[in-house]
């Protein structure tokens, strides 16, 4: 992937990013970590991409590579397109992968803003509640493992 490519959150979330990353006692250590979390929320909870009208300050693609986040970005694009062709060099504009990631992150940032920041309480506590709720929603065992107890699933690594 092009090392000069930057992953850009929507500019309208600059204040949210500042609050969740750069202020004292912020729940995220880096903007990159927040983007990864937001993209996961965008895909798993919101379930849709949100187009970006105006991009904010970007993060170098190399940071995601060094943090070994590219596998998630590729898997997200694969799940979105439901075709392995998105990963093929000859069939892929590398911006497609990034755009998919950015748009799921935008949807996730909007969700985080509405459900964790713009509500009463501490943002970190609200994020933890969001995770607990998501875990409960997705607590059904994977296909083929539906006969196992919760203890047996935990033994398998919390599948």
XYZ file of C-alpha atoms in Angstrom:
159
model
C 0.000 0.000 0.000
C 1.131 3.530 -0.665
C 3.075 4.764 2.384
C 1.989 8.361 1.753
C -1.704 7.483 2.019
C -3.423 8.885 5.064
C -6.521 7.600 6.825
C -8.792 10.548 7.503
C -11.700 10.816 9.916
C -14.468 13.299 9.110
C -13.541 16.881 10.070
C -16.862 17.240 11.896
C -15.564 14.843 14.561
C -12.394 16.831 15.362
C -13.807 17.939 18.748
C -14.930 14.394 19.565
C -11.495 13.010 18.680
C -9.861 15.683 20.826
C -12.082 14.742 23.767
C -11.537 10.975 23.418
C -7.801 11.054 22.658
C -5.987 14.230 23.617
C -7.555 15.428 26.875
C -6.643 14.351 30.391
C -8.081 10.929 31.257
C -9.115 10.271 27.649
C -10.143 6.651 27.043
C -7.935 6.226 23.926
C -4.166 6.620 23.773
C -4.033 7.398 20.048
C -6.203 8.659 17.232
C -5.386 5.434 15.377
C -6.775 3.330 18.270
C -9.983 5.378 18.288
C -10.367 4.936 14.519
C -9.948 1.160 14.844
C -12.548 1.015 17.620
C -14.938 3.289 15.725
C -14.672 1.205 12.539
C -15.505 -1.941 14.530
C -18.523 -0.172 16.071
C -19.567 1.122 12.657
C -19.517 -2.358 11.177
C -20.816 -4.471 14.067
C -23.364 -2.176 15.735
C -24.337 0.486 13.198
C -24.033 -1.899 10.257
C -23.478 0.726 7.592
C -20.936 3.087 6.128
C -21.254 6.853 6.365
C -19.778 8.886 3.492
C -17.278 11.559 4.480
C -18.055 15.032 3.172
C -14.962 16.813 4.507
C -11.950 14.919 5.813
C -10.064 15.944 8.920
C -6.393 15.565 9.725
C -5.154 12.180 8.594
C -3.054 9.431 10.105
C -0.206 7.898 8.095
C -0.986 4.423 6.743
C 2.379 3.308 8.150
C 1.097 3.744 11.706
C -1.640 1.197 11.029
C 0.928 -1.147 9.481
C 3.293 -0.863 12.447
C 0.426 -1.548 14.863
C -0.559 -4.579 12.765
C -4.032 -3.182 12.087
C -3.991 -3.790 8.352
C -5.452 -7.295 8.715
C -8.553 -5.795 10.316
C -8.815 -3.169 7.563
C -8.537 -5.858 4.864
C -11.054 -8.105 6.679
C -13.482 -5.201 6.993
C -13.274 -4.507 3.250
C -13.696 -8.217 2.524
C -16.782 -8.433 4.762
C -18.250 -5.279 3.242
C -17.765 -6.263 -0.397
C -18.378 -9.995 0.181
C -15.819 -10.690 -2.511
C -12.165 -11.575 -2.346
C -11.641 -9.420 -5.441
C -11.320 -6.348 -3.191
C -7.995 -7.770 -2.022
C -6.636 -8.480 -5.505
C -3.865 -6.169 -6.715
C -5.086 -6.047 -10.316
C -8.742 -5.395 -9.424
C -8.292 -2.989 -6.572
C -7.775 0.697 -6.228
C -6.006 0.860 -2.868
C -8.204 3.778 -1.873
C -11.229 1.435 -1.855
C -9.908 -0.394 1.213
C -9.184 2.848 3.018
C -12.508 4.433 2.044
C -14.439 1.443 3.394
C -12.508 1.678 6.669
C -12.937 5.462 6.915
C -16.680 5.271 6.266
C -17.285 2.553 8.870
C -15.176 4.585 11.309
C -17.322 7.655 10.532
C -20.489 5.694 11.333
C -18.861 4.415 14.519
C -17.736 7.893 15.580
C -21.291 9.165 15.140
C -22.601 6.277 17.255
C -19.961 6.869 19.949
C -20.826 10.569 20.013
C -24.560 9.909 20.398
C -24.348 7.023 22.873
C -21.184 7.680 24.900
C -20.302 11.373 24.810
C -23.512 13.358 24.333
C -25.205 11.545 27.218
C -24.870 11.974 30.988
C -21.951 10.240 32.658
C -18.299 9.602 32.033
C -17.308 8.816 28.430
C -15.173 5.834 29.511
C -17.969 4.348 31.623
C -20.380 4.837 28.728
C -17.938 3.142 26.327
C -17.623 0.188 28.701
C -21.421 -0.072 28.881
C -21.546 0.013 25.092
C -19.086 -2.897 24.948
C -21.030 -4.885 27.543
C -24.264 -4.334 25.604
C -22.588 -5.378 22.352
C -21.217 -8.520 23.981
C -24.682 -9.458 25.238
C -26.193 -8.889 21.792
C -23.610 -11.143 20.188
C -23.617 -13.828 22.870
C -25.016 -16.595 20.674
C -22.428 -19.311 20.074
C -20.996 -19.671 16.582
C -22.742 -22.165 14.266
C -21.860 -25.728 15.134
C -21.099 -24.891 18.772
C -24.667 -24.240 19.906
C -24.759 -27.279 22.201
C -21.890 -26.070 24.380
C -22.376 -24.387 27.735
C -21.036 -20.930 28.525
C -18.265 -22.512 30.621
C -17.234 -24.743 27.718
C -17.195 -21.785 25.335
C -15.039 -19.828 27.809
C -12.662 -22.799 27.941
C -12.340 -22.519 24.157
C -11.218 -18.928 24.522
C -14.471 -17.061 24.911
C -15.714 -17.763 21.396
